[in-house]
Amino acid sequence: MTGHAGPSLKENLKDAGAMALASAALALPLVGFLTVDRAQTIVLEYRFGELLYAVAVIFVGRLLLLLANQGHSPAVLVATGAFSVLWAANAFLGIVAITWPALGWLTWIVFSVIALRAWFFMYQAGRRVKQDASDVAERAGTVIYRLGKYLGPALAAFALVMPLMPFADQRMVDLGILVLTYIMLGWGLNVVVGLAGLLDLGYVAFYAVGAYSYAIISLNWGLNFWETLPLAGAMAATFGILLGFPVLRLRGDYLAIVTLGFGEMIRLILLNWDELTNGPKGMGGIARPSFFGMPFTAAPPEGVTAVHQFFGLNFAPIHRVIWLYYIILAMALLTNWFTLRIRQLPIGRAWEALREDEIACRALGINPTNTKLTAFAIGAMFGGFAGSFFATRQGFISPESFNFLESAIILAVVVLGGMGSQIGVVVASVVLIGGPEWFRDLEAYRMVAFGALMVAIMVWRPQGLLAHREPTIHLRGRQPAPAVAARAPAR
Amino acid sequence: MEYFLQQLINGVTLGAIFGLIAIGYTMVYGILGMVNFAHGDVFMIGGFVAVITFLILGVLGLTWVPFALLCMLLIAMVFTGVHGWAVERIGYRALRNSNRLAPLISAIGMSIFLQNYVQLLQGARNKAIPPMISGGVELMTSPTGFTVKFGYMQMVIIAVTTVLMVGFSLLIARTSMGRQQRACEQDMRMARLLGVDVDRTISLTFIMGAALAAVAGMIWLLYYGIIDFYVGFLAGIKAFTAAVLGGIGSLPGAMLGGLLIGLIEVFWSAYFSVEYKDVAAFAILVLVLIFRPTGLLGQPDIEKV
C-alpha cells in the first residue's frame, strides 16, 4: 500500500484504533454488563465476548472503509461482498452455527454497507463528472417527481384492486389498512408541516380527539359511523383552533415543544378523566361501520339482512376488513385530492409563501395568524377523521394508543418522505410502517432500527428522501423547467 | 405550615434534578440553536451506568458508602459524557448548517434509538437498588403529628447540585474553555476566525451537558431507588420546560427554571391532584411561552430580515 500517495497503513490503523476505542468506551457499560432481575434483587451478568466482537467489527469495518476511500475499492468490494454473501448463505443454510445472531446480522449489515460504498466509489471513479451520493438521490427525487403524474394514479389503481388480488389474505389487507391510515395521517400533517411549515410534534392529539369523539358520540347517542365522522372531524378542528390561537405566533422549535406538550396533556387528560373516557381501561364496544345499513355479522338479528346474505356469499370475516380498507382508501384519497386542490387556492399559496418567508408575507398583507390557523385546523380535521376510523376499526381505544411515539412516527413519515411531497408520504409510509410490520418477529429490534433509520436518513439527506420543492404556480405560458423555474422570481 | 415546609424541601430536591438536566438543553440551544431531544435519554443512560457501577462495586466488595457514591458519580459522568459526544458526532454534526427541521428530526430519531437500545440491552423491567443513604433530621412536628423530615439523601442531593452548579458557572465564566464556549455561542463564524476550535468546543459542550445529566440520572436513581428505559422522556421534557421557563440559552435561567418546575410539580401534587401534575408542568410551559417567550432571564431574540 506504499505505492499510493494517501495515508500510510500506520495512520489508517491509528484512525481505526481510535474509532474502536471510542466505541469500546461507548459500549462498555451497557453492552459489557447485563443487569438481571432475580428474586427481589438484581445481579450482573457479563458479556465481554460480545463486546470484544462488536469492537473488532467496528475496527475492521473502519479500516476497510478507509481503504476504500483511498482507492482500494475493488479489493474492499470483493472482500466485503464475499463475506456478506457467504454469511447470508450460512445464515439460511445453517452450515456453521452462529453464536450471537443479532451481532451476526449487525456485522452483515455493516459489511454490506461497506460493500455498497466501495461499489459506489468505483462507479464514481468510472464517471467523468463527479457525483456524490446525495446527487443520486436528488436525481431519483426528480425522476419520481416527473413520474408522479403516472405513478400516483398507478399506485391508486393498485391500492384499489389490491384486496381483490389472489395473494391478499386478511393479514395483507390489515397491513394495507394500517399503511393507508398512516398515509392519511401523513397527508393531513403534510398540510401543517409541509405546506405551512409549522412543526407540529403533537399531531397525535387530534388523532386522539377524533377517536374519542367518535367513541363517546357513538356510545352515548348511538349515531353511526357516517353521521359521527363529520362531528369528530369538526371536534378535532375546533381543538386545533383552540390550541393554535394562542401558540401560533411562536416560531420554530418553541411551537414544536408546545405542540408536544399539548399532545401529552391530551393523553394525560384522557387517562385521568374517568367519567368521560373510562381512564386507562379504555373504551370498548365501539360501533363497527355497516355497509349501507347492513351489518357484517355471521348471524344478523331477525329482519336484518347481513352483507354476505345480500350478496349471496358465504360469511367471512375478511368482508369487513375489505370494506374498512376501502373506507380508509377513500378517506386518504379525499385528503390528497383536497390538499392538491387547496394548494392552488390563495390560502394554499399563502401557506407556502409563509413557509418560505414570514416577514415578506406580512409585508404583502397576508395575516400570518389566520393563515396558520386554517392550516392547523385543516390538518387537525384530517387527523380527527383518521382517529374516527381508527376507533371504528379497532372497536376499542385507550390512551396508550396516542403517545408521543405515534406523533414522532407520523412526523417521520412526512419529513423522511420529503416535506410537501405527497408521493413521498406514500413511499415513507410503505417503508416505515409496512416494512417493520413484515418483520414483526424481530419486534425487539424494530424500534432500534426505526430510530437509527431516522437519524441515518436525516444525516444522509436532510431534505427528505423525495424532496422536490417547486413553486405550485408559474407565470402563465412558461413551462416549468425545474432547476430554473425554482429560482425564477415568482411575481 | 409544616406540610408546606416539607413540600418545599421535596420541591427543591426535585428541582435540583431538573436544573442539572436543563443546563444541557440550554447550553446546546445556546450554541447550536437546536433542541437536543435525546438529552433526556442521555440522562436515563447516566442512571443506568450508575446502576451498573453500583452492582460492580458490590461484586468487588467496595461498599463504603461515600467511596461508592464518588465512584458512581465519576464513572457515570465519564461514560455518559462519551455518549453525549457520540450523539453529537453521529447525529448532529453533519446537520449543523442544514435547515432547522433536520437536526430536530435527527434528535427525535436519536431519542427513539437510545431508549430502545437500552431496552434491548438491559431489558424493559425497571431496575431497583436498595437505598444507600437513609435517615434524616426531623425539623419540627406539628400539633396534628405531622413531622417535617429533611432526609440525609435530600441534603446530599442539594449539596452536590449546588457544588456542581457553582463549579460549572465558574468553569464557564472564568476558564479559557468557558470563554471559547461563550464566544461560539455569540458568533460561531467570528470565533472560528479568531482561532477557536469550534468542533472541539461543541463536542465539549455536549460532553459537559451529558456529564451533568449523568449526575442527575444518578441522583434520580438514588432518590427514587428505581430507573427504567423510559424515564428519560418525561424528565427530559420537564427539564426542557425548565430551560424555556428560565430563558433558554441562559445558565442561571436553567437552574432557576429547574427549581421552579420542581416546586410547581411538588406543590401541585400536594395541594391539587397527583394525576394532573404533568399537565400542570406543560400548562406552565404554554403560559410562559405565550406571555413571556424569552423566559424569565432570557435575552429577547431580535428578528432580522
JSON list of C-alpha atoms in Angstrom, two decimals, chain A residues 22 24-37 40-44 46-47 193 197 199 201 243 246-247 249-258 260-262 264-265 267-270 272-274 357-359 362 403-405 408-409 411-412 415-416 419 444-445 447-452 454-455 458-463, chain B residues 29 33-35 37 45 48-49 51-52 55-56 59 79 82-86 90-92 94-95 98-113 116-123 125-129 230 233-234 237 240-241 244 247-248 275-276 278-280 282-283 285-286 289-291 293-295 301 303-305:
[
{"chain": "A", "resi": 22, "resn": "ALA", "atom": "CA", "xyz": [-14.37, 5.24, 21.28]},
{"chain": "A", "resi": 24, "resn": "ALA", "atom": "CA", "xyz": [-15.46, 0.36, 23.28]},
{"chain": "A", "resi": 25, "resn": "ALA", "atom": "CA", "xyz": [-15.92, 3.22, 25.74]},
{"chain": "A", "resi": 26, "resn": "LEU", "atom": "CA", "xyz": [-19.48, 3.65, 24.49]},
{"chain": "A", "resi": 27, "resn": "ALA", "atom": "CA", "xyz": [-20.35, 0.01, 24.67]},
{"chain": "A", "resi": 28, "resn": "LEU", "atom": "CA", "xyz": [-18.55, -0.98, 27.87]},
{"chain": "A", "resi": 29, "resn": "PRO", "atom": "CA", "xyz": [-21.24, -0.22, 30.46]},
{"chain": "A", "resi": 30, "resn": "LEU", "atom": "CA", "xyz": [-24.39, -1.07, 28.54]},
{"chain": "A", "resi": 31, "resn": "VAL", "atom": "CA", "xyz": [-23.17, -3.90, 26.31]},
{"chain": "A", "resi": 32, "resn": "GLY", "atom": "CA", "xyz": [-20.50, -5.34, 28.57]},
{"chain": "A", "resi": 33, "resn": "PHE", "atom": "CA", "xyz": [-22.75, -5.76, 31.58]},
{"chain": "A", "resi": 34, "resn": "LEU", "atom": "CA", "xyz": [-26.28, -7.06, 31.79]},
{"chain": "A", "resi": 35, "resn": "THR", "atom": "CA", "xyz": [-28.47, -6.36, 34.78]},
{"chain": "A", "resi": 36, "resn": "VAL", "atom": "CA", "xyz": [-30.76, -9.28, 35.51]},
{"chain": "A", "resi": 37, "resn": "ASP", "atom": "CA", "xyz": [-33.64, -9.25, 37.95]},
{"chain": "A", "resi": 40, "resn": "GLN", "atom": "CA", "xyz": [-36.14, -9.16, 44.64]},
{"chain": "A", "resi": 41, "resn": "THR", "atom": "CA", "xyz": [-32.65, -8.12, 43.66]},
{"chain": "A", "resi": 42, "resn": "ILE", "atom": "CA", "xyz": [-30.59, -7.53, 40.56]},
{"chain": "A", "resi": 43, "resn": "VAL", "atom": "CA", "xyz": [-27.38, -9.26, 39.68]},
{"chain": "A", "resi": 44, "resn": "LEU", "atom": "CA", "xyz": [-24.82, -8.68, 36.98]},
{"chain": "A", "resi": 46, "resn": "TYR", "atom": "CA", "xyz": [-21.07, -10.25, 31.76]},
{"chain": "A", "resi": 47, "resn": "ARG", "atom": "CA", "xyz": [-21.00, -10.01, 28.00]},
{"chain": "A", "resi": 193, "resn": "VAL", "atom": "CA", "xyz": [-45.65, 20.79, 8.30]},
{"chain": "A", "resi": 197, "resn": "GLY", "atom": "CA", "xyz": [-44.01, 24.94, 7.56]},
{"chain": "A", "resi": 199, "resn": "LEU", "atom": "CA", "xyz": [-43.59, 21.95, 13.11]},
{"chain": "A", "resi": 201, "resn": "LEU", "atom": "CA", "xyz": [-44.99, 17.36, 17.41]},
{"chain": "A", "resi": 243, "resn": "LEU", "atom": "CA", "xyz": [-54.67, 25.24, 20.60]},
{"chain": "A", "resi": 246, "resn": "PRO", "atom": "CA", "xyz": [-52.53, 31.24, 21.46]},
{"chain": "A", "resi": 247, "resn": "VAL", "atom": "CA", "xyz": [-49.43, 29.39, 20.27]},
{"chain": "A", "resi": 249, "resn": "ARG", "atom": "CA", "xyz": [-47.24, 33.25, 16.99]},
{"chain": "A", "resi": 250, "resn": "LEU", "atom": "CA", "xyz": [-44.38, 31.21, 18.40]},
{"chain": "A", "resi": 251, "resn": "ARG", "atom": "CA", "xyz": [-41.76, 30.20, 15.93]},
{"chain": "A", "resi": 252, "resn": "GLY", "atom": "CA", "xyz": [-39.91, 27.02, 15.05]},
{"chain": "A", "resi": 253, "resn": "ASP", "atom": "CA", "xyz": [-38.73, 24.95, 17.95]},
{"chain": "A", "resi": 254, "resn": "TYR", "atom": "CA", "xyz": [-40.93, 26.64, 20.52]},
{"chain": "A", "resi": 255, "resn": "LEU", "atom": "CA", "xyz": [-44.02, 25.78, 18.53]},
{"chain": "A", "resi": 256, "resn": "ALA", "atom": "CA", "xyz": [-42.76, 22.21, 18.29]},
{"chain": "A", "resi": 257, "resn": "ILE", "atom": "CA", "xyz": [-42.35, 21.88, 22.03]},
{"chain": "A", "resi": 258, "resn": "VAL", "atom": "CA", "xyz": [-45.68, 23.49, 22.84]},
{"chain": "A", "resi": 260, "resn": "LEU", "atom": "CA", "xyz": [-45.63, 18.27, 22.06]},
{"chain": "A", "resi": 261, "resn": "GLY", "atom": "CA", "xyz": [-46.76, 19.45, 25.48]},
{"chain": "A", "resi": 262, "resn": "PHE", "atom": "CA", "xyz": [-50.31, 19.76, 24.21]},
{"chain": "A", "resi": 264, "resn": "GLU", "atom": "CA", "xyz": [-49.07, 14.89, 26.20]},
{"chain": "A", "resi": 265, "resn": "MET", "atom": "CA", "xyz": [-51.70, 16.96, 28.03]},
{"chain": "A", "resi": 267, "resn": "ARG", "atom": "CA", "xyz": [-53.19, 11.98, 26.64]},
{"chain": "A", "resi": 268, "resn": "LEU", "atom": "CA", "xyz": [-52.96, 12.63, 30.38]},
{"chain": "A", "resi": 269, "resn": "ILE", "atom": "CA", "xyz": [-56.46, 14.09, 30.45]},
{"chain": "A", "resi": 270, "resn": "LEU", "atom": "CA", "xyz": [-57.84, 11.09, 28.59]},
{"chain": "A", "resi": 272, "resn": "ASN", "atom": "CA", "xyz": [-57.39, 10.60, 34.15]},
{"chain": "A", "resi": 273, "resn": "TRP", "atom": "CA", "xyz": [-60.89, 11.76, 33.21]},
{"chain": "A", "resi": 274, "resn": "ASP", "atom": "CA", "xyz": [-62.52, 8.51, 34.23]},
{"chain": "A", "resi": 357, "resn": "ASP", "atom": "CA", "xyz": [-40.62, 33.84, 4.36]},
{"chain": "A", "resi": 358, "resn": "GLU", "atom": "CA", "xyz": [-42.92, 35.06, 7.07]},
{"chain": "A", "resi": 359, "resn": "ILE", "atom": "CA", "xyz": [-41.70, 38.65, 7.10]},
{"chain": "A", "resi": 362, "resn": "ARG", "atom": "CA", "xyz": [-46.56, 40.18, 6.40]},
{"chain": "A", "resi": 403, "resn": "ASN", "atom": "CA", "xyz": [-48.46, 8.53, 22.92]},
{"chain": "A", "resi": 404, "resn": "PHE", "atom": "CA", "xyz": [-45.64, 10.71, 21.70]},
{"chain": "A", "resi": 405, "resn": "LEU", "atom": "CA", "xyz": [-44.08, 7.92, 19.68]},
{"chain": "A", "resi": 408, "resn": "ALA", "atom": "CA", "xyz": [-42.97, 11.05, 16.06]},
{"chain": "A", "resi": 409, "resn": "ILE", "atom": "CA", "xyz": [-43.81, 8.30, 13.58]},
{"chain": "A", "resi": 411, "resn": "LEU", "atom": "CA", "xyz": [-43.84, 13.31, 11.59]},
{"chain": "A", "resi": 412, "resn": "ALA", "atom": "CA", "xyz": [-41.14, 10.92, 10.44]},
{"chain": "A", "resi": 415, "resn": "VAL", "atom": "CA", "xyz": [-40.25, 14.53, 6.90]},
{"chain": "A", "resi": 416, "resn": "LEU", "atom": "CA", "xyz": [-38.48, 11.45, 5.63]},
{"chain": "A", "resi": 419, "resn": "MET", "atom": "CA", "xyz": [-41.71, 17.75, 3.18]},
{"chain": "A", "resi": 444, "resn": "ALA", "atom": "CA", "xyz": [-37.24, -6.05, 19.83]},
{"chain": "A", "resi": 445, "resn": "TYR", "atom": "CA", "xyz": [-35.06, -4.68, 17.05]},
{"chain": "A", "resi": 447, "resn": "MET", "atom": "CA", "xyz": [-37.78, 0.39, 17.14]},
{"chain": "A", "resi": 448, "resn": "VAL", "atom": "CA", "xyz": [-33.99, 0.47, 17.40]},
{"chain": "A", "resi": 449, "resn": "ALA", "atom": "CA", "xyz": [-33.83, 0.19, 13.63]},
{"chain": "A", "resi": 450, "resn": "PHE", "atom": "CA", "xyz": [-36.58, 2.80, 13.29]},
{"chain": "A", "resi": 451, "resn": "GLY", "atom": "CA", "xyz": [-34.65, 5.35, 15.35]},
{"chain": "A", "resi": 452, "resn": "ALA", "atom": "CA", "xyz": [-31.38, 4.60, 13.60]},
{"chain": "A", "resi": 454, "resn": "MET", "atom": "CA", "xyz": [-34.48, 8.32, 11.12]},
{"chain": "A", "resi": 455, "resn": "VAL", "atom": "CA", "xyz": [-31.02, 9.57, 12.07]},
{"chain": "A", "resi": 458, "resn": "MET", "atom": "CA", "xyz": [-31.58, 12.86, 8.04]},
{"chain": "A", "resi": 459, "resn": "VAL", "atom": "CA", "xyz": [-27.78, 12.82, 8.03]},
{"chain": "A", "resi": 460, "resn": "TRP", "atom": "CA", "xyz": [-27.65, 11.49, 4.50]},
{"chain": "A", "resi": 461, "resn": "ARG", "atom": "CA", "xyz": [-30.42, 13.59, 3.06]},
{"chain": "A", "resi": 462, "resn": "PRO", "atom": "CA", "xyz": [-31.68, 16.40, 5.31]},
{"chain": "A", "resi": 463, "resn": "GLN", "atom": "CA", "xyz": [-34.38, 17.46, 2.84]},
{"chain": "B", "resi": 29, "resn": "TYR", "atom": "CA", "xyz": [-29.62, 25.51, 22.39]},
{"chain": "B", "resi": 33, "resn": "GLY", "atom": "CA", "xyz": [-29.91, 26.77, 18.25]},
{"chain": "B", "resi": 34, "resn": "MET", "atom": "CA", "xyz": [-31.36, 23.27, 18.32]},
{"chain": "B", "resi": 35, "resn": "VAL", "atom": "CA", "xyz": [-33.39, 21.30, 20.83]},
{"chain": "B", "resi": 37, "resn": "PHE", "atom": "CA", "xyz": [-34.24, 15.94, 22.06]},
{"chain": "B", "resi": 45, "resn": "ILE", "atom": "CA", "xyz": [-28.24, 6.33, 30.34]},
{"chain": "B", "resi": 48, "resn": "PHE", "atom": "CA", "xyz": [-28.17, 3.01, 34.02]},
{"chain": "B", "resi": 49, "resn": "VAL", "atom": "CA", "xyz": [-24.41, 3.47, 34.15]},
{"chain": "B", "resi": 51, "resn": "VAL", "atom": "CA", "xyz": [-26.84, 1.12, 38.45]},
{"chain": "B", "resi": 52, "resn": "ILE", "atom": "CA", "xyz": [-24.21, -0.97, 36.71]},
{"chain": "B", "resi": 55, "resn": "LEU", "atom": "CA", "xyz": [-23.51, -3.57, 41.03]},
{"chain": "B", "resi": 56, "resn": "ILE", "atom": "CA", "xyz": [-19.84, -3.82, 40.01]},
{"chain": "B", "resi": 59, "resn": "VAL", "atom": "CA", "xyz": [-19.22, -7.56, 43.29]},
{"chain": "B", "resi": 79, "resn": "PHE", "atom": "CA", "xyz": [-19.27, 7.15, 30.32]},
{"chain": "B", "resi": 82, "resn": "VAL", "atom": "CA", "xyz": [-18.88, 9.69, 25.91]},
{"chain": "B", "resi": 83, "resn": "HIS", "atom": "CA", "xyz": [-22.49, 9.06, 24.94]},
{"chain": "B", "resi": 84, "resn": "GLY", "atom": "CA", "xyz": [-23.14, 12.78, 24.72]},
{"chain": "B", "resi": 85, "resn": "TRP", "atom": "CA", "xyz": [-20.11, 13.18, 22.48]},
{"chain": "B", "resi": 86, "resn": "ALA", "atom": "CA", "xyz": [-21.20, 10.29, 20.24]},
{"chain": "B", "resi": 90, "resn": "ILE", "atom": "CA", "xyz": [-23.08, 10.89, 14.72]},
{"chain": "B", "resi": 91, "resn": "GLY", "atom": "CA", "xyz": [-26.41, 12.65, 14.66]},
{"chain": "B", "resi": 92, "resn": "TYR", "atom": "CA", "xyz": [-25.90, 16.39, 14.61]},
{"chain": "B", "resi": 94, "resn": "ALA", "atom": "CA", "xyz": [-23.36, 16.79, 9.64]},
{"chain": "B", "resi": 95, "resn": "LEU", "atom": "CA", "xyz": [-26.56, 18.79, 10.02]},
{"chain": "B", "resi": 98, "resn": "SER", "atom": "CA", "xyz": [-28.85, 22.38, 7.41]},
{"chain": "B", "resi": 99, "resn": "ASN", "atom": "CA", "xyz": [-32.46, 23.53, 7.61]},
{"chain": "B", "resi": 100, "resn": "ARG", "atom": "CA", "xyz": [-33.91, 23.89, 11.09]},
{"chain": "B", "resi": 101, "resn": "LEU", "atom": "CA", "xyz": [-36.07, 20.79, 11.00]},
{"chain": "B", "resi": 102, "resn": "ALA", "atom": "CA", "xyz": [-33.38, 18.28, 10.11]},
{"chain": "B", "resi": 103, "resn": "PRO", "atom": "CA", "xyz": [-31.44, 18.33, 13.41]},
{"chain": "B", "resi": 104, "resn": "LEU", "atom": "CA", "xyz": [-34.67, 18.12, 15.37]},
{"chain": "B", "resi": 105, "resn": "ILE", "atom": "CA", "xyz": [-35.87, 15.07, 13.45]},
{"chain": "B", "resi": 106, "resn": "SER", "atom": "CA", "xyz": [-32.42, 13.53, 13.82]},
{"chain": "B", "resi": 107, "resn": "ALA", "atom": "CA", "xyz": [-32.61, 14.21, 17.56]},
{"chain": "B", "resi": 108, "resn": "ILE", "atom": "CA", "xyz": [-36.03, 12.57, 17.83]},
{"chain": "B", "resi": 109, "resn": "GLY", "atom": "CA", "xyz": [-34.65, 9.56, 15.97]},
{"chain": "B", "resi": 110, "resn": "MET", "atom": "CA", "xyz": [-31.68, 9.51, 18.30]},
{"chain": "B", "resi": 111, "resn": "SER", "atom": "CA", "xyz": [-34.01, 9.60, 21.30]},
{"chain": "B", "resi": 112, "resn": "ILE", "atom": "CA", "xyz": [-36.08, 6.69, 19.99]},
{"chain": "B", "resi": 113, "resn": "PHE", "atom": "CA", "xyz": [-32.87, 4.80, 19.21]},
{"chain": "B", "resi": 116, "resn": "ASN", "atom": "CA", "xyz": [-34.93, 1.11, 22.57]},
{"chain": "B", "resi": 117, "resn": "TYR", "atom": "CA", "xyz": [-31.23, 0.35, 22.56]},
{"chain": "B", "resi": 118, "resn": "VAL", "atom": "CA", "xyz": [-31.20, 0.42, 26.34]},
{"chain": "B", "resi": 119, "resn": "GLN", "atom": "CA", "xyz": [-34.40, -1.60, 26.46]},
{"chain": "B", "resi": 120, "resn": "LEU", "atom": "CA", "xyz": [-32.87, -4.15, 24.12]},
{"chain": "B", "resi": 121, "resn": "LEU", "atom": "CA", "xyz": [-29.62, -4.42, 26.04]},
{"chain": "B", "resi": 122, "resn": "GLN", "atom": "CA", "xyz": [-30.85, -4.20, 29.61]},
{"chain": "B", "resi": 123, "resn": "GLY", "atom": "CA", "xyz": [-34.45, -5.36, 29.45]},
{"chain": "B", "resi": 125, "resn": "ARG", "atom": "CA", "xyz": [-38.21, -4.07, 33.53]},
{"chain": "B", "resi": 126, "resn": "ASN", "atom": "CA", "xyz": [-37.23, -1.33, 35.90]},
{"chain": "B", "resi": 127, "resn": "LYS", "atom": "CA", "xyz": [-34.03, -1.65, 37.89]},
{"chain": "B", "resi": 128, "resn": "ALA", "atom": "CA", "xyz": [-34.26, -1.11, 41.62]},
{"chain": "B", "resi": 129, "resn": "ILE", "atom": "CA", "xyz": [-31.37, -0.67, 44.05]},
{"chain": "B", "resi": 230, "resn": "TYR", "atom": "CA", "xyz": [-38.48, 5.23, 29.57]},
{"chain": "B", "resi": 233, "resn": "PHE", "atom": "CA", "xyz": [-38.70, 11.07, 28.07]},
{"chain": "B", "resi": 234, "resn": "LEU", "atom": "CA", "xyz": [-40.83, 12.79, 30.70]},
{"chain": "B", "resi": 237, "resn": "ILE", "atom": "CA", "xyz": [-39.48, 17.23, 28.58]},
{"chain": "B", "resi": 240, "resn": "PHE", "atom": "CA", "xyz": [-36.64, 21.37, 28.70]},
{"chain": "B", "resi": 241, "resn": "THR", "atom": "CA", "xyz": [-39.68, 23.18, 30.08]},
{"chain": "B", "resi": 244, "resn": "VAL", "atom": "CA", "xyz": [-37.53, 27.53, 28.48]},
{"chain": "B", "resi": 247, "resn": "GLY", "atom": "CA", "xyz": [-34.97, 31.64, 29.39]},
{"chain": "B", "resi": 248, "resn": "ILE", "atom": "CA", "xyz": [-33.30, 29.27, 27.00]},
{"chain": "B", "resi": 275, "resn": "GLU", "atom": "CA", "xyz": [-52.74, 12.76, 38.37]},
{"chain": "B", "resi": 276, "resn": "TYR", "atom": "CA", "xyz": [-52.53, 16.15, 36.74]},
{"chain": "B", "resi": 278, "resn": "ASP", "atom": "CA", "xyz": [-47.56, 16.65, 34.43]},
{"chain": "B", "resi": 279, "resn": "VAL", "atom": "CA", "xyz": [-50.42, 18.60, 32.89]},
{"chain": "B", "resi": 280, "resn": "ALA", "atom": "CA", "xyz": [-49.55, 21.44, 35.27]},
{"chain": "B", "resi": 282, "resn": "PHE", "atom": "CA", "xyz": [-46.93, 21.57, 30.46]},
{"chain": "B", "resi": 283, "resn": "ALA", "atom": "CA", "xyz": [-49.58, 24.22, 31.09]},
{"chain": "B", "resi": 285, "resn": "LEU", "atom": "CA", "xyz": [-44.72, 25.92, 29.67]},
{"chain": "B", "resi": 286, "resn": "VAL", "atom": "CA", "xyz": [-47.51, 27.04, 27.35]},
{"chain": "B", "resi": 289, "resn": "LEU", "atom": "CA", "xyz": [-44.21, 30.89, 26.04]},
{"chain": "B", "resi": 290, "resn": "ILE", "atom": "CA", "xyz": [-47.34, 32.88, 25.33]},
{"chain": "B", "resi": 291, "resn": "PHE", "atom": "CA", "xyz": [-46.78, 35.69, 27.78]},
{"chain": "B", "resi": 293, "resn": "PRO", "atom": "CA", "xyz": [-41.50, 33.87, 25.11]},
{"chain": "B", "resi": 294, "resn": "THR", "atom": "CA", "xyz": [-37.95, 34.72, 26.17]},
{"chain": "B", "resi": 295, "resn": "GLY", "atom": "CA", "xyz": [-38.42, 33.15, 29.59]},
{"chain": "B", "resi": 301, "resn": "ASP", "atom": "CA", "xyz": [-34.42, 37.44, 20.23]},
{"chain": "B", "resi": 303, "resn": "GLU", "atom": "CA", "xyz": [-35.78, 39.12, 14.27]},
{"chain": "B", "resi": 304, "resn": "LYS", "atom": "CA", "xyz": [-33.62, 40.24, 11.41]},
{"chain": "B", "resi": 305, "resn": "VAL", "atom": "CA", "xyz": [-34.61, 40.38, 7.77]}
]
